[in-house]
């Protein structure tokens, strides 16, 4: 199996070899029912096993994250494979081989870090079967004892600051007065340090007349642990918190002495201010309306020019090439639609036929000019539906297990839990509702591949310009679910 230089770009490698082959028999793999809790800095073993206690020493075993896109540990042919391992796990993982003979697939992680928090996928496969289990790792750390200090006077009381560091995940902060009543936080700041551990600064305002004791409790709910500190504030601090009372008395005397003059000046200022505010508001509303109108006109002109340039008056008529179709794919007699069959067909193993990815290419190839064709997703389009459309080089690898990205000669969108572009790393497209009709537009001269929602004319995604160097490009289709069909439409594009 070939991996790109950057493991974090492995979106299209997130299906292991025999998941794509859809083997009829699979392993039963089990992980823990509840999350595994690990303390930062300690070693942890993630449990995973075959209930059948089958000898797993000759199997291929992978521990991955984020649905196969990031490899944590890889074991194959009786040896550990480190070529595609994530950098942050180098030298920190170990497959516990003592238990392989009895079906134990446990993984040890040394020196747990906050970044290790999350889901892990334990997968095992041989030449005919595949199985997977999910293990949830919850990383936690209890921080330092809170430090309390008086910050300043304000809001009618004394502002008290509570500081603590070294927590994971973000802790909860609770203030209490001597009677056990909770105080409200007026300012909060939580930020991670270079290790990913969180520090907190939380401020509350305490009021009163006599000496009182206040507490700050910082709690890690994941470990059910907390740290607490108390601070006693003496009565003079509360008296000093109200210097405004003296100032108020002086101000009242001044207000009585200058009541007449102040009233006159105030009324005059209010009238003038209202007139100026009203005039400014009218001018702002007029300017905003003009800017909005100009922006709308400019956007309309830009969209019309863009669509006219991108969508040809007569789209290309595209048909599917049966010689390239994976043996699980069933093509319609007219070569205009493809669906996933219930089993593999007995087809000749031609050099141009896809043997691992369930893909098929179009008959037509393009080296220059602009081309456009419309694909309709019939049946299930979201949820667990797996489908993809785009463009591929005619020379794209059809026999190996390479990734699907522009670096490998594929420019495409696919749906797998989300609609995503197969960039490196992938880009999630937040589109609602999911489009059922998509225009695939190819500009060989400019090196552009663009996808348009045929239902409303909106651009879904455009790959960055690239030099195609005269390569022959063909329509590309991927289908991995039985309740979805990809169908080529023959109508002309209608800009909205």
Coordinates of C-alpha atoms in Angstrom, one line a residue:
X1 CA 0.0 0.0 0.0
X2 CA 1.4 3.4 -0.9
X3 CA 0.9 6.4 1.4
X4 CA 1.4 10.1 0.7
X5 CA 4.2 12.1 2.4
X6 CA 1.8 13.8 4.7
X7 CA -0.3 11.3 6.8
X8 CA -2.8 14.1 7.7
X9 CA -3.8 14.2 4.0
X10 CA -5.0 10.6 4.0
X11 CA -8.8 11.2 3.6
X12 CA -9.1 9.0 0.6
X13 CA -7.0 6.3 2.3
X14 CA -9.4 6.0 5.1
X15 CA -11.0 2.8 3.8
X16 CA -8.8 -0.2 4.4
X17 CA -8.2 -2.7 1.6
X18 CA -10.9 -5.3 2.3
X19 CA -13.6 -2.8 3.3
X20 CA -13.4 -1.7 -0.3
X21 CA -13.5 -5.3 -1.5
X22 CA -16.6 -5.8 0.6
X23 CA -15.7 -9.3 1.6
X24 CA -18.7 -11.5 2.4
X25 CA -17.3 -12.7 5.7
X26 CA -15.9 -10.4 8.4
X27 CA -14.2 -10.6 11.8
X28 CA -16.0 -9.8 15.0
X29 CA -13.9 -7.3 16.8
X30 CA -14.8 -6.0 20.3
X31 CA -13.6 -3.0 22.3
X32 CA -14.5 -1.7 25.7
X33 CA -18.1 -0.6 26.3
X34 CA -17.1 2.5 28.3
X35 CA -14.4 5.1 27.6
X36 CA -10.9 4.5 28.8
X37 CA -9.7 7.3 31.1
X38 CA -6.0 8.2 31.0
X39 CA -4.0 10.7 33.1
X40 CA -1.6 13.0 31.2
X41 CA 2.0 11.7 31.3
X42 CA 1.0 8.1 32.2
X43 CA 1.1 5.0 29.9
X44 CA -2.3 3.5 28.8
X45 CA -3.3 0.3 27.0
X46 CA -6.3 0.5 24.6
X47 CA -8.0 -2.9 24.7
X48 CA -9.3 -4.6 21.6
X49 CA -9.8 -8.3 20.9
X50 CA -11.3 -11.1 18.7
X51 CA -14.0 -12.9 20.8
X52 CA -13.1 -16.0 18.9
X53 CA -9.6 -15.9 20.4
X54 CA -8.3 -16.5 16.8
X55 CA -4.5 -16.3 16.3
X56 CA -3.9 -12.8 14.9
X57 CA -0.1 -12.9 14.4
X58 CA -0.5 -13.3 10.6
X59 CA -3.3 -10.7 10.2
X60 CA -2.9 -7.0 9.2
X61 CA -3.8 -4.8 12.2
X62 CA -4.3 -1.0 12.2
X63 CA -5.0 1.5 14.9
X64 CA -6.3 4.7 13.4
X65 CA -8.1 7.9 14.2
X66 CA -10.8 10.0 12.5
X67 CA -12.2 7.1 10.4
X68 CA -9.0 5.7 9.0
X69 CA -7.5 9.0 7.9
X70 CA -4.7 9.1 10.5
X71 CA -2.6 6.0 11.3
X72 CA -1.5 5.6 14.9
X73 CA 0.0 2.1 14.6
X74 CA 0.3 -0.4 11.7
X75 CA 1.2 -4.1 11.9
X76 CA 1.5 -6.3 8.8
X77 CA 3.4 -9.5 7.8
X78 CA 4.4 -10.0 11.4
X79 CA 6.2 -6.6 11.6
X80 CA 5.4 -3.0 12.7
X81 CA 5.1 -0.6 9.8
X82 CA 6.1 3.0 10.6
X83 CA 6.2 4.7 7.2
X84 CA 2.7 6.4 7.4
X85 CA 2.5 6.7 11.2
X86 CA 1.5 10.1 12.5
X87 CA 4.5 12.2 13.7
X88 CA 3.1 12.8 17.1
X89 CA 3.0 9.0 17.8
X90 CA 6.6 8.2 16.8
X91 CA 8.3 6.2 19.5
X92 CA 5.1 6.2 21.7
X93 CA 3.1 3.2 20.5
X94 CA 3.5 -0.5 20.9
X95 CA 1.3 -3.3 19.8
X96 CA 1.2 -5.8 22.7
X97 CA 2.3 -8.8 20.8
X98 CA 2.1 -11.3 23.8
X99 CA -1.6 -11.5 23.3
X100 CA -1.8 -11.8 19.5
X101 CA -1.9 -15.6 19.5
X102 CA -5.1 -15.5 21.6
X103 CA -6.8 -12.7 19.6
X104 CA -5.8 -9.7 21.7
X105 CA -5.0 -6.6 19.6
X106 CA -4.2 -4.2 22.5
X107 CA -2.2 -1.0 21.8
X108 CA 0.0 0.7 24.4
X109 CA 0.5 4.5 24.2
X110 CA 3.3 5.9 26.3
X111 CA 3.3 9.3 27.9
X112 CA -0.4 10.3 27.2
X113 CA -0.9 13.8 25.9
X114 CA -4.0 16.0 25.7
X115 CA -3.9 15.6 21.9
X116 CA -4.4 11.8 22.3
X117 CA -8.0 12.5 23.5
X118 CA -10.8 11.1 21.2
X119 CA -11.9 8.0 19.2
X120 CA -9.6 5.3 18.0
X121 CA -10.4 2.5 15.5
X122 CA -9.0 -1.0 15.9
X123 CA -9.2 -2.8 12.5
X124 CA -8.0 -6.3 11.6
X125 CA -8.1 -8.0 8.2
X126 CA -6.7 -11.0 6.2
X127 CA -7.1 -12.0 2.6
X128 CA -10.8 -12.5 2.9
X129 CA -12.2 -10.8 6.0
X130 CA -12.3 -7.4 7.8
X131 CA -13.5 -6.2 11.2
X132 CA -13.4 -3.0 13.2
X133 CA -14.1 -1.8 16.8
X134 CA -14.1 1.7 18.3
X135 CA -12.3 2.6 21.5
X136 CA -12.9 6.0 23.2
X137 CA -9.9 7.5 25.1
X138 CA -10.7 10.3 27.5
X139 CA -7.5 12.2 28.6
X140 CA -7.6 14.0 31.9
X141 CA -5.3 16.0 34.2
X142 CA -5.9 17.7 37.5
X143 CA -4.2 21.1 37.8
X144 CA -2.6 23.2 40.5
X145 CA -4.2 24.5 43.7
X146 CA -6.0 27.8 42.9
X147 CA -4.3 31.1 43.8
X148 CA -6.6 33.9 45.0
X149 CA -5.8 37.6 44.9
X150 CA -7.5 40.9 45.2
X151 CA -7.6 42.5 41.8
X152 CA -9.3 45.9 42.2
X153 CA -12.4 47.7 43.4
X154 CA -15.3 47.8 41.1
X155 CA -19.0 47.1 40.6
X156 CA -19.8 48.1 44.2
X157 CA -17.4 45.5 45.8
X158 CA -14.0 43.9 45.6
X159 CA -12.9 42.0 42.5
X160 CA -11.2 38.7 43.4
X161 CA -9.1 36.7 40.9
X162 CA -8.7 32.9 40.9
X163 CA -5.9 31.4 38.9
X164 CA -5.0 27.7 38.3
X165 CA -3.1 25.8 35.6
X166 CA -2.5 22.3 34.2
X167 CA -6.1 21.1 33.7
X168 CA -7.6 18.9 31.0
X169 CA -10.2 19.1 29.7
X170 CA -11.4 22.6 30.5
X171 CA -12.3 22.7 34.2
X172 CA -15.4 24.1 35.9
X173 CA -15.0 27.1 38.3
X174 CA -17.3 27.6 41.3
X175 CA -17.3 30.6 43.8
X176 CA -18.8 30.3 47.2
X177 CA -19.5 32.8 50.1
X178 CA -19.3 31.8 53.8
X179 CA -23.0 30.7 53.7
X180 CA -22.4 28.3 50.8
X181 CA -24.1 30.5 48.3
X182 CA -22.7 30.5 44.8
X183 CA -21.2 33.8 43.4
X184 CA -21.4 34.8 39.8
X185 CA -18.3 35.0 37.6
X186 CA -17.9 38.4 36.0
X187 CA -14.9 37.6 33.8
X188 CA -13.4 34.3 32.6
X189 CA -10.4 33.3 30.5
X190 CA -9.4 29.8 29.7
X191 CA -6.4 29.1 27.4
X192 CA -4.2 26.1 26.6
X193 CA -0.4 26.1 27.1
X194 CA 2.2 24.6 24.8
X195 CA 1.3 21.1 26.1
X196 CA -2.4 21.5 25.5
X197 CA -3.2 21.8 29.2
X198 CA -5.7 24.5 30.2
X199 CA -5.1 27.4 32.6
X200 CA -8.0 29.4 34.0
X201 CA -8.4 33.0 35.3
X202 CA -11.8 33.7 36.8
X203 CA -13.0 36.9 38.5
X204 CA -16.0 37.5 40.9
X205 CA -17.1 40.5 42.8
X206 CA -17.6 40.1 46.5
X207 CA -19.6 42.6 48.6
X208 CA -20.3 43.1 52.3
X209 CA -19.5 45.1 55.4
X210 CA -17.6 42.8 57.8
X211 CA -14.8 40.4 57.4
X212 CA -15.7 37.4 55.3
X213 CA -14.1 34.3 53.8
X214 CA -14.7 33.3 50.1
X215 CA -13.7 30.1 48.3
X216 CA -12.8 29.2 44.7
X217 CA -13.3 25.6 43.6
X218 CA -11.8 24.3 40.3
X219 CA -13.2 20.9 39.3
X220 CA -12.3 18.3 36.7
X221 CA -15.6 16.5 36.0
X222 CA -14.0 13.7 34.0
X223 CA -11.9 12.6 37.0
X224 CA -14.4 13.9 39.6
X225 CA -11.5 15.7 41.3
X226 CA -11.3 19.3 42.5
X227 CA -8.9 21.9 44.0
X228 CA -10.1 24.6 46.4
X229 CA -8.6 27.7 48.0
X230 CA -10.1 30.3 50.3
X231 CA -9.4 34.0 50.9
X232 CA -10.4 36.1 53.9
X233 CA -11.2 39.7 53.2
X234 CA -11.2 42.1 56.2
X235 CA -13.8 44.8 56.8
X236 CA -11.7 47.9 55.7
X237 CA -11.5 46.5 52.2
X238 CA -15.3 46.7 51.9
X239 CA -15.4 50.2 53.2
X240 CA -12.8 51.4 50.7
X241 CA -14.9 49.8 48.0
X242 CA -17.4 52.7 48.3
X243 CA -15.5 56.0 47.8
X244 CA -18.3 57.1 45.5
X245 CA -20.5 57.9 48.6
X246 CA -18.3 60.9 49.5
X247 CA -18.2 62.0 45.9
X248 CA -21.9 61.7 45.7
X249 CA -22.4 64.2 48.6
X250 CA -20.1 66.8 46.9
X251 CA -21.9 66.3 43.6
X252 CA -25.3 66.9 45.2
X253 CA -24.1 70.2 46.6
X254 CA -22.9 71.3 43.2
X255 CA -26.1 70.2 41.5
X256 CA -28.2 72.3 43.9
X257 CA -26.0 75.4 43.4
X258 CA -26.1 75.2 39.6
X259 CA -29.6 73.7 39.0
X260 CA -30.8 76.5 36.7
X261 CA -27.7 76.7 34.5
X262 CA -27.3 73.0 34.2
X263 CA -30.9 72.5 33.2
X264 CA -30.7 75.1 30.5
X265 CA -27.4 73.7 29.0
X266 CA -28.7 70.2 29.2
X267 CA -31.9 70.9 27.3
X268 CA -30.1 72.9 24.6
X269 CA -27.5 70.1 24.2
X270 CA -30.2 67.4 24.0
X271 CA -32.2 69.2 21.3
X272 CA -29.0 69.8 19.2
X273 CA -27.9 66.2 19.7
X274 CA -31.2 64.8 18.6
X275 CA -31.2 66.9 15.4
X276 CA -27.7 65.8 14.6
X277 CA -28.4 62.2 15.3
X278 CA -31.5 62.2 13.2
X279 CA -29.7 63.8 10.3
X280 CA -26.8 61.4 10.5
X281 CA -29.1 58.4 10.8
X282 CA -31.0 59.5 7.6
X283 CA -27.7 59.9 5.7
X284 CA -26.4 56.5 6.9
X285 CA -29.6 54.8 5.9
X286 CA -29.5 56.4 2.4
X287 CA -25.8 55.4 2.0
X288 CA -26.4 51.8 3.2
X289 CA -29.4 51.4 0.8
X290 CA -27.2 52.7 -2.1
X291 CA -24.3 50.4 -1.2
X292 CA -26.7 47.4 -0.9
X293 CA -28.2 48.1 -4.3
X294 CA -24.8 48.5 -5.9
X295 CA -23.5 45.3 -4.3
X296 CA -26.5 43.3 -5.5
X297 CA -26.1 44.6 -9.0
X298 CA -22.4 43.8 -9.0
X299 CA -23.0 40.3 -7.6
X300 CA -25.7 39.6 -10.2
X301 CA -23.5 40.7 -13.1
X302 CA -20.6 38.7 -11.8
X303 CA -22.7 35.5 -11.3
X304 CA -24.2 35.9 -14.8
X305 CA -20.8 36.4 -16.4
X306 CA -19.3 33.5 -14.5
X307 CA -22.1 31.1 -15.3
X308 CA -22.1 32.1 -19.0
X309 CA -18.3 31.5 -19.1
X310 CA -18.3 28.2 -17.2
X311 CA -21.4 26.5 -18.5
X312 CA -21.4 25.8 -22.3
X313 CA -24.5 26.1 -24.4
X314 CA -24.2 22.5 -25.4
X315 CA -22.8 20.2 -22.7
X316 CA -20.8 17.1 -23.5
X317 CA -22.6 13.8 -23.9
X318 CA -20.8 11.4 -21.6
X319 CA -21.1 7.6 -21.4
X320 CA -19.5 5.1 -19.1
X321 CA -16.6 2.8 -20.2
X322 CA -17.5 -0.8 -19.2
X323 CA -13.8 -1.9 -19.6
X324 CA -12.8 0.3 -16.6
X325 CA -15.8 -0.6 -14.3
X326 CA -15.0 -2.4 -11.0
X327 CA -16.6 -5.9 -11.0
X328 CA -19.1 -4.8 -8.3
X329 CA -20.5 -2.0 -10.5
X330 CA -23.5 -2.6 -12.8
X331 CA -23.8 -0.3 -15.9
X332 CA -27.1 0.4 -17.7
X333 CA -27.4 -0.9 -21.3
X334 CA -27.1 2.7 -22.6
X335 CA -24.0 3.4 -20.5
X336 CA -25.6 6.4 -18.8
X337 CA -26.0 5.1 -15.2
X338 CA -24.2 2.9 -12.7
X339 CA -25.2 1.1 -9.5
X340 CA -23.6 -1.3 -7.0
X341 CA -24.4 -5.0 -7.5
X342 CA -25.0 -7.5 -4.8
X343 CA -21.9 -9.5 -5.7
X344 CA -18.8 -9.4 -8.0
X345 CA -19.3 -10.1 -11.6
X346 CA -17.1 -12.6 -13.6
X347 CA -15.3 -10.0 -15.8
X348 CA -11.9 -10.2 -17.5
X349 CA -9.1 -8.6 -15.5
X350 CA -8.3 -5.9 -18.1
X351 CA -5.3 -3.5 -17.4
X352 CA -7.7 -0.6 -17.5
X353 CA -10.3 -2.1 -15.0
X354 CA -10.4 -0.8 -11.4
X355 CA -9.8 -3.8 -9.1
X356 CA -9.9 -2.2 -5.7
X357 CA -11.8 1.1 -5.7
X358 CA -15.4 0.8 -6.9
X359 CA -14.8 3.3 -9.8
X360 CA -15.6 3.6 -13.5
X361 CA -14.4 6.2 -16.0
X362 CA -16.2 7.8 -18.9
X363 CA -15.7 6.8 -22.5
X364 CA -14.8 10.3 -23.5
X365 CA -11.4 11.9 -22.9
X366 CA -10.3 15.6 -23.0
X367 CA -7.0 17.2 -23.5
X368 CA -8.0 20.9 -24.3
X369 CA -10.9 23.2 -24.3
X370 CA -13.8 23.6 -21.8
X371 CA -16.2 20.7 -21.1
X372 CA -19.2 20.2 -18.8
X373 CA -21.6 17.3 -18.0
X374 CA -24.4 16.8 -15.4
X375 CA -24.6 13.9 -13.0
X376 CA -27.7 13.0 -10.9
X377 CA -27.6 11.1 -7.6
X378 CA -30.7 8.9 -7.7
X379 CA -31.9 7.3 -4.4
X380 CA -30.1 8.0 -1.1
X381 CA -27.9 11.0 -1.3
X382 CA -26.9 11.6 2.4
X383 CA -26.5 9.7 5.6
X384 CA -24.5 6.5 5.0
X385 CA -24.6 6.9 1.2
X386 CA -21.1 6.7 -0.4
X387 CA -20.7 8.2 -3.9
X388 CA -18.4 10.5 -5.7
X389 CA -18.1 12.4 -9.1
X390 CA -15.3 14.3 -10.8
X391 CA -12.4 14.0 -13.2
X392 CA -9.4 11.7 -13.4
X393 CA -6.3 11.3 -15.5
X394 CA -6.6 8.3 -17.9
X395 CA -3.4 7.0 -16.4
X396 CA -4.7 7.0 -12.8
X397 CA -3.7 3.9 -10.9
X398 CA -6.4 1.3 -11.2
X399 CA -4.8 -1.7 -9.5
X400 CA -3.2 -0.3 -6.4
X401 CA -4.6 1.3 -3.2
X402 CA -3.4 4.8 -3.9
X403 CA -5.2 7.8 -2.5
X404 CA -7.7 9.9 -4.3
X405 CA -6.4 13.5 -4.6
X406 CA -5.1 15.9 -7.3
X407 CA -1.5 14.6 -6.6
X408 CA -2.7 11.1 -7.7
X409 CA -4.6 12.4 -10.7
X410 CA -8.1 12.7 -9.3
X411 CA -10.2 16.0 -8.9
X412 CA -13.5 15.0 -7.3
X413 CA -16.2 15.6 -4.7
X414 CA -17.5 12.6 -2.7
X415 CA -20.0 12.0 0.1
X416 CA -19.0 10.0 3.0
X417 CA -20.9 11.2 6.1
X418 CA -20.2 14.7 4.8
X419 CA -19.9 16.2 1.3
X420 CA -16.1 16.8 0.8
X421 CA -13.7 17.8 -1.8
X422 CA -10.8 15.4 -2.2
X423 CA -8.1 18.0 -1.6
X424 CA -5.1 17.3 0.5
X425 CA -6.1 17.7 3.3
X426 CA -9.8 17.3 2.4
X427 CA -12.3 20.2 2.6
X428 CA -15.8 19.7 4.2
X429 CA -18.5 21.5 2.2
X430 CA -21.3 22.7 4.4
X431 CA -24.2 22.5 1.9
X432 CA -27.9 22.0 2.9
X433 CA -29.7 20.4 1.4
X434 CA -27.3 18.1 -0.3
X435 CA -27.4 18.5 -4.1
X436 CA -28.9 15.7 -6.2
X437 CA -27.8 17.2 -9.5
X438 CA -24.2 18.3 -10.0
X439 CA -22.4 19.9 -13.0
X440 CA -18.8 18.8 -13.4
X441 CA -16.9 21.5 -15.4
X442 CA -13.4 21.0 -16.8
X443 CA -11.3 23.8 -18.3
X444 CA -8.1 22.1 -19.7
X445 CA -6.5 25.4 -20.7
X446 CA -6.8 27.1 -17.3
X447 CA -6.3 23.9 -15.4
X448 CA -9.6 24.3 -13.4
X449 CA -12.1 21.7 -12.2
X450 CA -15.4 23.2 -10.9
X451 CA -18.5 21.7 -9.4
X452 CA -21.9 23.5 -9.6
X453 CA -25.2 22.7 -7.8
X454 CA -27.4 22.2 -10.9
X455 CA -30.5 22.8 -8.8
X456 CA -29.8 26.4 -7.9
X457 CA -26.6 27.3 -10.0
X458 CA -24.5 27.8 -6.9
X459 CA -20.8 27.0 -7.0
X460 CA -20.0 24.0 -4.7
X461 CA -16.2 24.0 -5.1
X462 CA -13.3 24.8 -7.5
X463 CA -9.9 23.1 -7.2
X464 CA -6.9 25.5 -7.3
X465 CA -5.5 26.0 -10.9
X466 CA -3.0 23.4 -11.9
X467 CA -1.0 22.5 -15.0
X468 CA -2.5 19.5 -16.7
X469 CA 0.5 19.2 -19.1
X470 CA -1.6 17.8 -21.9
X471 CA -2.8 14.8 -19.9
X472 CA -5.9 13.0 -21.2
X473 CA -8.7 13.5 -18.6
X474 CA -11.9 11.4 -18.3
X475 CA -15.1 11.7 -16.3
X476 CA -14.7 9.7 -12.9
X477 CA -17.4 8.1 -10.8
X478 CA -17.2 6.2 -7.5
X479 CA -20.1 4.3 -5.9
X480 CA -19.9 2.2 -2.6
X481 CA -23.5 1.9 -1.5
X482 CA -26.3 -0.3 -2.8
X483 CA -29.2 2.2 -2.5
X484 CA -27.7 4.9 -4.7
X485 CA -27.4 5.2 -8.5
X486 CA -25.3 7.8 -10.4
X487 CA -27.0 8.8 -13.7
X488 CA -25.7 11.0 -16.5
X489 CA -28.2 13.6 -17.6
X490 CA -28.4 15.0 -21.1
X491 CA -30.2 18.3 -20.7
X492 CA -28.5 21.7 -21.4
X493 CA -27.6 23.7 -18.3
X494 CA -30.0 26.4 -17.3
X495 CA -28.4 29.2 -15.2
X496 CA -30.6 30.4 -12.4

